[in-house]
Each structure stands twice: as structure tokens, then as C-alpha cells.
Short mmCIF file of the C-alpha atoms (twelve columns), coordinates in Angstrom:
data_MODEL
# 
_entry.id   MODEL 
# 
loop_
_atom_site.group_PDB 
_atom_site.id 
_atom_site.type_symbol 
_atom_site.label_atom_id 
_atom_site.label_alt_id 
_atom_site.label_comp_id 
_atom_site.label_asym_id 
_atom_site.label_seq_id 
_atom_site.Cartn_x 
_atom_site.Cartn_y 
_atom_site.Cartn_z 
_atom_site.pdbx_PDB_model_num 
ATOM 1   C CA . GLU A 1   -34.149 -4.765  -3.691  1 
ATOM 2   C CA . CYS A 2   -35.932 -6.858  -1.020  1 
ATOM 3   C CA . ALA A 3   -38.542 -6.314  1.603   1 
ATOM 4   C CA . VAL A 4   -37.948 -7.195  5.263   1 
ATOM 5   C CA . ASP A 5   -41.255 -8.212  6.983   1 
ATOM 6   C CA . MET A 6   -41.239 -7.900  10.841  1 
ATOM 7   C CA . PHE A 7   -43.753 -9.867  12.759  1 
ATOM 8   C CA . PHE A 8   -44.399 -8.805  16.255  1 
ATOM 9   C CA . PHE A 9   -46.324 -11.174 18.412  1 
ATOM 10  C CA . PHE A 10  -47.290 -10.934 21.956  1 
ATOM 11  C CA . LEU A 11  -48.778 -13.265 24.457  1 
ATOM 12  C CA . ASN A 12  -52.572 -13.576 23.813  1 
ATOM 13  C CA . VAL A 13  -52.399 -10.682 21.262  1 
ATOM 14  C CA . PRO A 14  -52.774 -11.105 17.398  1 
ATOM 15  C CA . ALA A 15  -49.545 -10.765 15.575  1 
ATOM 16  C CA . THR A 16  -48.705 -7.557  13.611  1 
ATOM 17  C CA . THR A 17  -46.687 -6.948  10.838  1 
ATOM 18  C CA . GLU A 18  -44.258 -3.979  9.774   1 
ATOM 19  C CA . SER A 19  -42.585 -3.902  6.465   1 
ATOM 20  C CA . TYR A 20  -39.420 -2.038  5.325   1 
ATOM 21  C CA . THR A 21  -38.172 -2.097  1.901   1 
ATOM 22  C CA . LEU A 22  -34.179 -1.994  1.641   1 
ATOM 23  C CA . SER A 23  -32.309 -1.331  -1.438  1 
ATOM 24  C CA . LEU A 24  -29.128 -3.425  -1.400  1 
ATOM 25  C CA . HIS A 25  -27.656 -1.426  -4.140  1 
ATOM 26  C CA . ASP A 26  -27.879 1.847   -2.239  1 
ATOM 27  C CA . ALA A 27  -26.696 0.267   0.876   1 
ATOM 28  C CA . LEU A 28  -23.315 -0.967  -0.530  1 
ATOM 29  C CA . PRO A 29  -20.399 1.530   -0.949  1 
ATOM 30  C CA . ILE A 30  -19.396 2.367   -4.418  1 
ATOM 31  C CA . SER A 31  -15.855 3.221   -5.432  1 
ATOM 32  C CA . ALA A 32  -14.694 5.923   -7.903  1 
ATOM 33  C CA . VAL A 33  -11.032 5.994   -8.875  1 
ATOM 34  C CA . LEU A 34  -9.778  9.295   -10.647 1 
ATOM 35  C CA . GLN A 35  -6.481  8.657   -12.347 1 
ATOM 36  C CA . ASN A 36  -5.235  9.917   -15.623 1 
ATOM 37  C CA . ASN A 37  -5.804  7.272   -18.213 1 
ATOM 38  C CA . ASP A 38  -7.952  6.692   -21.272 1 
ATOM 39  C CA . ASP A 39  -11.310 7.443   -19.411 1 
ATOM 40  C CA . TYR A 40  -10.226 10.386  -17.333 1 
ATOM 41  C CA . ASN A 41  -7.705  13.112  -17.793 1 
ATOM 42  C CA . GLY A 42  -8.641  15.780  -15.198 1 
ATOM 43  C CA . THR A 43  -5.539  15.573  -12.938 1 
ATOM 44  C CA . ILE A 44  -3.397  18.717  -12.973 1 
ATOM 45  C CA . MET A 45  -0.032  18.562  -11.028 1 
ATOM 46  C CA . VAL A 46  3.208   20.709  -10.735 1 
ATOM 47  C CA . ARG A 47  6.392   20.684  -8.568  1 
ATOM 48  C CA . LEU A 48  7.126   24.003  -6.939  1 
ATOM 49  C CA . ASN A 49  10.803  24.491  -6.392  1 
ATOM 50  C CA . GLY A 50  12.227  26.842  -3.817  1 
ATOM 51  C CA . ASP A 51  14.316  28.666  -6.562  1 
ATOM 52  C CA . ASP A 52  11.012  29.713  -8.090  1 
ATOM 53  C CA . THR A 53  11.167  27.309  -11.072 1 
ATOM 54  C CA . THR A 54  7.991   25.061  -11.659 1 
ATOM 55  C CA . ASP A 55  7.960   21.675  -13.181 1 
ATOM 56  C CA . ASP A 56  4.918   20.464  -15.193 1 
ATOM 57  C CA . GLY A 57  3.848   17.073  -13.617 1 
ATOM 58  C CA . ASN A 58  2.977   15.785  -17.030 1 
ATOM 59  C CA . LEU A 59  6.627   15.816  -17.928 1 
ATOM 60  C CA . LEU A 60  7.915   14.039  -14.845 1 
ATOM 61  C CA . ASN A 61  8.248   10.353  -14.260 1 
ATOM 62  C CA . GLU A 62  9.880   9.472   -11.002 1 
ATOM 63  C CA . GLU A 63  11.194  12.595  -9.347  1 
ATOM 64  C CA . PHE A 64  11.703  14.019  -5.983  1 
ATOM 65  C CA . LEU A 65  10.053  16.220  -3.554  1 
ATOM 66  C CA . ASP A 66  12.284  17.517  -0.766  1 
ATOM 67  C CA . GLY A 67  12.455  19.601  2.396   1 
ATOM 68  C CA . SER A 68  15.951  20.973  1.595   1 
ATOM 69  C CA . PRO A 69  15.786  22.538  -0.897  1 
ATOM 70  C CA . ASP A 70  12.026  22.807  -0.626  1 
ATOM 71  C CA . GLN A 71  10.214  21.125  -3.411  1 
ATOM 72  C CA . GLN A 72  6.483   20.785  -3.012  1 
ATOM 73  C CA . ALA A 73  3.675   19.246  -5.182  1 
ATOM 74  C CA . LEU A 74  0.264   20.838  -6.186  1 
ATOM 75  C CA . ILE A 75  -2.336  18.462  -7.426  1 
ATOM 76  C CA . LYS A 76  -5.976  18.913  -8.542  1 
ATOM 77  C CA . PHE A 77  -8.355  16.423  -9.705  1 
ATOM 78  C CA . GLU A 78  -10.972 18.222  -11.756 1 
ATOM 79  C CA . ARG A 79  -14.448 16.775  -12.715 1 
ATOM 80  C CA . ILE A 80  -15.247 14.690  -9.547  1 
ATOM 81  C CA . PHE A 81  -18.925 15.118  -9.461  1 
ATOM 82  C CA . ALA A 82  -21.750 14.370  -11.897 1 
ATOM 83  C CA . SER A 83  -22.544 18.133  -12.386 1 
ATOM 84  C CA . GLU A 84  -18.915 18.600  -13.487 1 
ATOM 85  C CA . GLY A 85  -18.979 15.572  -15.741 1 
ATOM 86  C CA . GLY A 86  -17.373 13.344  -13.009 1 
ATOM 87  C CA . PRO A 87  -18.370 9.908   -11.712 1 
ATOM 88  C CA . VAL A 88  -19.631 10.634  -8.229  1 
ATOM 89  C CA . PRO A 89  -23.301 11.839  -7.808  1 
ATOM 90  C CA . ASP A 90  -23.781 15.306  -6.548  1 
ATOM 91  C CA . ALA A 91  -25.904 14.110  -3.698  1 
ATOM 92  C CA . ALA A 92  -23.655 11.147  -2.821  1 
ATOM 93  C CA . ALA A 93  -22.685 10.442  0.971   1 
ATOM 94  C CA . ILE A 94  -18.995 10.500  0.724   1 
ATOM 95  C CA . LEU A 95  -17.647 7.808   3.081   1 
ATOM 96  C CA . ASP A 96  -13.931 8.062   2.539   1 
ATOM 97  C CA . ALA A 97  -11.332 9.714   0.072   1 
ATOM 98  C CA . GLN A 98  -7.739  8.865   -0.229  1 
ATOM 99  C CA . LEU A 99  -4.946  10.475  -2.306  1 
ATOM 100 C CA . VAL A 100 -2.920  7.543   -3.449  1 
ATOM 101 C CA . VAL A 101 0.695   8.288   -4.318  1 
ATOM 102 C CA . ASP A 102 3.404   5.771   -5.232  1 
ATOM 103 C CA . THR A 103 7.074   5.857   -4.333  1 
ATOM 104 C CA . GLY A 104 9.369   5.358   -7.366  1 
ATOM 105 C CA . SER A 105 11.530  2.352   -7.944  1 
ATOM 106 C CA . SER A 106 14.982  1.559   -6.484  1 
ATOM 107 C CA . GLU A 107 16.237  1.565   -10.162 1 
ATOM 108 C CA . ARG A 108 15.712  5.304   -10.449 1 
ATOM 109 C CA . SER A 109 17.712  5.788   -7.108  1 
ATOM 110 C CA . ALA A 110 18.821  3.922   -4.080  1 
ATOM 111 C CA . ASN A 111 17.538  6.762   -1.998  1 
ATOM 112 C CA . ILE A 112 14.084  7.099   -3.663  1 
ATOM 113 C CA . GLY A 113 12.265  6.342   -0.279  1 
ATOM 114 C CA . THR A 114 12.264  8.669   2.597   1 
ATOM 115 C CA . GLY A 115 12.968  8.292   6.322   1 
ATOM 116 C CA . GLY A 116 10.945  11.591  6.997   1 
ATOM 117 C CA . ASP A 117 7.317   12.666  6.926   1 
ATOM 118 C CA . TYR A 118 5.383   14.240  4.009   1 
ATOM 119 C CA . GLY A 119 1.986   15.888  4.638   1 
ATOM 120 C CA . VAL A 120 -1.149  16.582  2.624   1 
ATOM 121 C CA . HIS A 121 -3.231  19.609  2.899   1 
ATOM 122 C CA . GLN A 122 -6.163  21.103  1.194   1 
ATOM 123 C CA . MET A 123 -5.388  24.101  -0.838  1 
ATOM 124 C CA . LEU A 124 -7.370  27.180  0.078   1 
ATOM 125 C CA . VAL A 125 -6.154  29.560  -2.835  1 
ATOM 126 C CA . ASP A 126 -6.164  29.104  -6.455  1 
ATOM 127 C CA . TRP A 127 -3.320  28.572  -8.755  1 
ATOM 128 C CA . ASP A 128 -2.699  28.365  -12.420 1 
ATOM 129 C CA . PRO A 129 -0.322  25.488  -13.630 1 
ATOM 130 C CA . ALA A 130 1.043   27.616  -16.458 1 
ATOM 131 C CA . THR A 131 2.195   30.445  -14.278 1 
ATOM 132 C CA . VAL A 132 2.514   29.331  -10.625 1 
ATOM 133 C CA . VAL A 133 5.771   29.666  -8.816  1 
ATOM 134 C CA . TYR A 134 6.885   29.109  -5.213  1 
ATOM 135 C CA . SER A 135 7.122   32.769  -4.246  1 
ATOM 136 C CA . ASP A 136 3.442   33.355  -5.068  1 
ATOM 137 C CA . PHE A 137 2.532   32.083  -1.742  1 
ATOM 138 C CA . GLY A 138 4.053   34.729  0.501   1 
ATOM 139 C CA . GLY A 139 7.542   34.045  -0.702  1 
ATOM 140 C CA . ASN A 140 7.914   30.856  1.143   1 
ATOM 141 C CA . GLY A 141 5.620   28.357  -0.657  1 
ATOM 142 C CA . PRO A 142 2.131   27.299  0.423   1 
ATOM 143 C CA . ASP A 143 1.725   27.970  4.243   1 
ATOM 144 C CA . GLY A 144 -1.062  27.292  6.829   1 
ATOM 145 C CA . GLU A 145 -0.217  30.768  8.692   1 
ATOM 146 C CA . GLN A 146 -0.776  32.640  5.596   1 
ATOM 147 C CA . GLY A 147 -4.293  30.984  5.034   1 
ATOM 148 C CA . GLU A 148 -3.025  29.264  1.754   1 
ATOM 149 C CA . ILE A 149 -3.418  25.710  2.971   1 
ATOM 150 C CA . GLY A 150 -5.793  23.982  5.452   1 
ATOM 151 C CA . PRO A 151 -4.707  21.815  8.415   1 
ATOM 152 C CA . ARG A 152 -2.753  18.698  7.579   1 
ATOM 153 C CA . THR A 153 -5.160  15.838  6.743   1 
ATOM 154 C CA . ASP A 154 -2.583  13.131  6.813   1 
ATOM 155 C CA . VAL A 155 1.039   12.133  6.945   1 
ATOM 156 C CA . THR A 156 3.110   9.453   5.050   1 
ATOM 157 C CA . GLY A 157 5.492   8.281   7.501   1 
ATOM 158 C CA . PRO A 158 8.645   6.721   6.291   1 
ATOM 159 C CA . MET A 159 8.299   5.294   2.678   1 
ATOM 160 C CA . ILE A 160 10.429  2.661   0.938   1 
ATOM 161 C CA . ALA A 161 10.989  2.119   -2.787  1 
ATOM 162 C CA . ALA A 162 7.948   1.029   -4.768  1 
ATOM 163 C CA . ALA A 163 5.641   1.491   -1.786  1 
ATOM 164 C CA . ARG A 164 2.168   3.069   -1.899  1 
ATOM 165 C CA . ALA A 165 1.031   5.907   0.419   1 
ATOM 166 C CA . TYR A 166 -2.730  6.297   1.119   1 
ATOM 167 C CA . LEU A 167 -3.361  9.790   2.215   1 
ATOM 168 C CA . GLU A 168 -6.689  10.724  4.005   1 
ATOM 169 C CA . VAL A 169 -8.414  13.680  2.214   1 
ATOM 170 C CA . THR A 170 -12.108 13.001  2.917   1 
ATOM 171 C CA . ASP A 171 -12.671 16.309  4.536   1 
ATOM 172 C CA . ALA A 172 -11.419 18.086  1.480   1 
ATOM 173 C CA . VAL A 173 -13.709 16.059  -0.941  1 
ATOM 174 C CA . GLN A 174 -16.700 16.710  1.319   1 
ATOM 175 C CA . ALA A 175 -15.849 20.452  1.384   1 
ATOM 176 C CA . TRP A 176 -15.772 20.566  -2.469  1 
ATOM 177 C CA . GLN A 177 -18.879 18.751  -2.590  1 
ATOM 178 C CA . GLY A 178 -20.460 21.224  -0.242  1 
ATOM 179 C CA . GLY A 179 -19.632 24.267  -2.428  1 
ATOM 180 C CA . SER A 180 -16.045 24.992  -1.527  1 
ATOM 181 C CA . ALA A 181 -13.814 25.837  -4.502  1 
ATOM 182 C CA . ASN A 182 -11.585 22.921  -5.469  1 
ATOM 183 C CA . TYR A 183 -8.038  24.278  -5.532  1 
ATOM 184 C CA . GLY A 184 -6.596  20.989  -5.122  1 
ATOM 185 C CA . LEU A 185 -4.058  19.518  -2.649  1 
ATOM 186 C CA . ASN A 186 -0.546  20.335  -1.518  1 
ATOM 187 C CA . ILE A 187 2.063   17.758  -0.502  1 
ATOM 188 C CA . GLN A 188 5.160   19.091  1.443   1 
ATOM 189 C CA . ALA A 189 7.964   17.914  3.755   1 
ATOM 190 C CA . LEU A 190 7.449   18.188  7.370   1 
ATOM 191 C CA . ASN A 191 10.531  18.989  9.188   1 
ATOM 192 C CA . THR A 192 12.719  16.802  7.057   1 
ATOM 193 C CA . GLY A 193 15.460  17.252  4.551   1 
ATOM 194 C CA . ASP A 194 15.098  13.778  3.351   1 
ATOM 195 C CA . GLY A 195 13.820  13.614  -0.308  1 
ATOM 196 C CA . TRP A 196 10.786  11.449  -1.481  1 
ATOM 197 C CA . GLY A 197 10.867  10.163  -4.988  1 
ATOM 198 C CA . ILE A 198 7.335   9.864   -6.331  1 
ATOM 199 C CA . ASN A 199 5.555   8.803   -9.456  1 
ATOM 200 C CA . TRP A 200 4.232   11.897  -11.294 1 
ATOM 201 C CA . LEU A 201 1.586   12.301  -14.115 1 
ATOM 202 C CA . GLY A 202 4.214   11.116  -16.721 1 
ATOM 203 C CA . SER A 203 4.713   7.763   -15.097 1 
ATOM 204 C CA . ALA A 204 2.940   4.452   -15.610 1 
ATOM 205 C CA . SER A 205 1.149   4.904   -12.239 1 
ATOM 206 C CA . PRO A 206 0.286   8.577   -11.600 1 
ATOM 207 C CA . PRO A 207 -1.432  9.614   -8.351  1 
ATOM 208 C CA . GLN A 208 -5.024  8.758   -8.016  1 
ATOM 209 C CA . LEU A 209 -8.201  10.056  -5.978  1 
ATOM 210 C CA . MET A 210 -10.102 7.079   -4.546  1 
ATOM 211 C CA . ILE A 211 -13.616 7.890   -3.266  1 
ATOM 212 C CA . SER A 212 -15.961 5.696   -1.521  1 
ATOM 213 C CA . TYR A 213 -19.520 6.760   -1.250  1 
ATOM 214 C CA . LEU A 214 -23.178 5.736   -1.112  1 
ATOM 215 C CA . GLU A 215 -25.455 6.843   -3.969  1 
ATOM 216 C CA . THR A 216 -27.830 8.581   -1.692  1 
ATOM 217 C CA . PRO A 217 -27.321 9.867   1.889   1 
ATOM 218 C CA . GLN A 218 -30.165 7.784   3.185   1 
ATOM 219 C CA . ALA A 219 -28.964 4.367   2.180   1 
ATOM 220 C CA . ALA A 220 -32.083 2.409   3.231   1 
ATOM 221 C CA . ALA A 221 -35.478 2.933   5.149   1 
ATOM 222 C CA . VAL A 222 -35.073 2.231   8.784   1 
ATOM 223 C CA . PRO A 223 -37.768 1.739   11.613  1 
ATOM 224 C CA . GLU A 224 -38.664 4.893   13.494  1 
ATOM 225 C CA . PRO A 225 -36.836 5.187   16.791  1 
ATOM 226 C CA . ALA A 226 -40.036 4.473   18.833  1 
ATOM 227 C CA . THR A 227 -40.156 1.140   16.981  1 
ATOM 228 C CA . LEU A 228 -36.488 0.428   17.837  1 
ATOM 229 C CA . VAL A 229 -37.342 1.179   21.463  1 
ATOM 230 C CA . LEU A 230 -40.091 -1.419  21.303  1 
ATOM 231 C CA . LEU A 231 -37.790 -3.951  19.850  1 
ATOM 232 C CA . ALA A 232 -35.301 -3.531  22.597  1 
ATOM 233 C CA . MET A 233 -37.990 -3.925  25.214  1 
ATOM 234 C CA . GLY A 234 -39.302 -7.004  23.539  1 
ATOM 235 C CA . SER A 235 -36.749 -9.430  25.306  1 
ATOM 236 C CA . LEU A 236 -37.947 -7.958  28.501  1 
ATOM 237 C CA . LEU A 237 -41.609 -8.112  27.998  1 
ATOM 238 C CA . GLY A 238 -41.762 -11.525 26.272  1 
ATOM 239 C CA . VAL A 239 -42.415 -10.066 22.906  1 
ATOM 240 C CA . GLY A 240 -41.289 -12.215 19.986  1 
ATOM 241 C CA . LEU A 241 -39.918 -10.840 16.605  1 
ATOM 242 C CA . ARG A 242 -39.756 -12.949 13.453  1 
ATOM 243 C CA . VAL A 243 -38.037 -11.406 10.272  1 
ATOM 244 C CA . ALA A 244 -38.759 -12.638 6.789   1 
ATOM 245 C CA . ILE A 245 -36.825 -11.332 3.701   1 
ATOM 246 C CA . ARG A 246 -38.730 -11.659 0.358   1 
ATOM 247 C CA . PRO A 247 -37.936 -10.246 -3.152  1 
ATOM 248 C CA . VAL A 248 -39.716 -7.102  -4.251  1 
ATOM 249 C CA . VAL A 249 -41.278 -7.621  -7.666  1 
# 
């Protein structure tokens, strides 16, 4: 930590001092990465197929999503917050959250990439990876009009082989932090029949959830608004300001 001493001096008026203590640790964003590995195994993932078969994401390496026939992904990251046994403090200020999905390699298929768009949505209904099938969702897979998924939060755009997609899911993570049930995320094709081959949980680079946050919502003490107004007026009124930074012991 450090203290910032602000010295205000006016013409023919004794100088005054205001001190504010800033925590540099609290002010710097912290990153948490949730990805199945030796330290975390809370990711659940399945592929929903339009023929009502379901594939366990743990058993898939590089496999396709598609728009025709429809093949979608459901993915859930459990134990995000500290009260659940996760790395992110319950009261953290969530700055950004990205679902990171890797495209497979061209060795798997020359068509592993996609020229179409795939979107990510927050799931609004629960699902059991052991029993869920495509027709559980109104007969036509997860759908916004049926209240099963929220609005689309991001879109991939075209993807080439071995590329990495960063998909914005901040609103979903903030909603889970605020008390909404974490039913995970849905990835589905958007008006395209061009398949997209991705790395699943059985691959060497499974999907991950990257969260950037501040440990506390109030990162640092700041001057009152009235003080800021005085500072802004200083240059007009001939008021000087000198700032000194010193360690807090």
C-alpha cells in the first residue's frame, strides 16, 4: 500500500494537506482461469444432437458443432465463487468474463474451421448431463422464444483451424454472482449449415472460462466529489497542488 499526500496551497494562505490511502493490490485486476486440469475439474459439457442422441464432452476430442443437422453444445463451469469452493471472491467486482473455445487442427479435417457464425447464450433452464437430450427443449433444442436461453452475448465470426474464439459472457457471470442459478452456457449455429470443429473436454486444450475482477468493488479510497470540484477549479483560481507518494508502514 501507499499513501498519497495532496498539498493545497493558496496565495497568502497556509498550505493544507489531504491524505488518501490507496491499495495497489486491490486496484489491479486479477485473472482467474477455470479449465479442467489437475487443479480444477468443475467443467461439464455435452453435445446435443438433433436426432436426440447426446455425447459426453469428456469423451470428445476434436468434434463438430453444426447447423445442419443441428448439433449444439451445453457447457457449465461449476465452483466459480469462493463460497462454492472456487477462486473468485464472492464480493469481487467482475470486470470481464470470456468463454474461450479452441478450433481443432486441420489434421482432424480440412473443414475444421467455419465460414459461418456461432453464438453463445446463457442457459436459463437446468439440464442433467446424464439424461439431457435435444427434444427436452421444446422439441427443437435450446431456444430463446421458449425462455430456455437468454439473448446472445457474443458471436464467433468465421474461424480457421487452430484458432481461438473469445466469447463475451460477462453478463452471465455477473448474474450468477448476483444469485441467478448457474445453468451454464449454450453454443449454437446462427443461420449456417457450416460445421465448426472445436476442442472438447477430452482434448489437450478444453474450453475455459477467463474472469477478470477486482478483489473488492471499491478498489481504492478517492476524494469526495466536492474535493474533486475544488481541484478542477484550482487552475482557474491560482490554487496549487503538490502530490507526494510515500509507503505506508
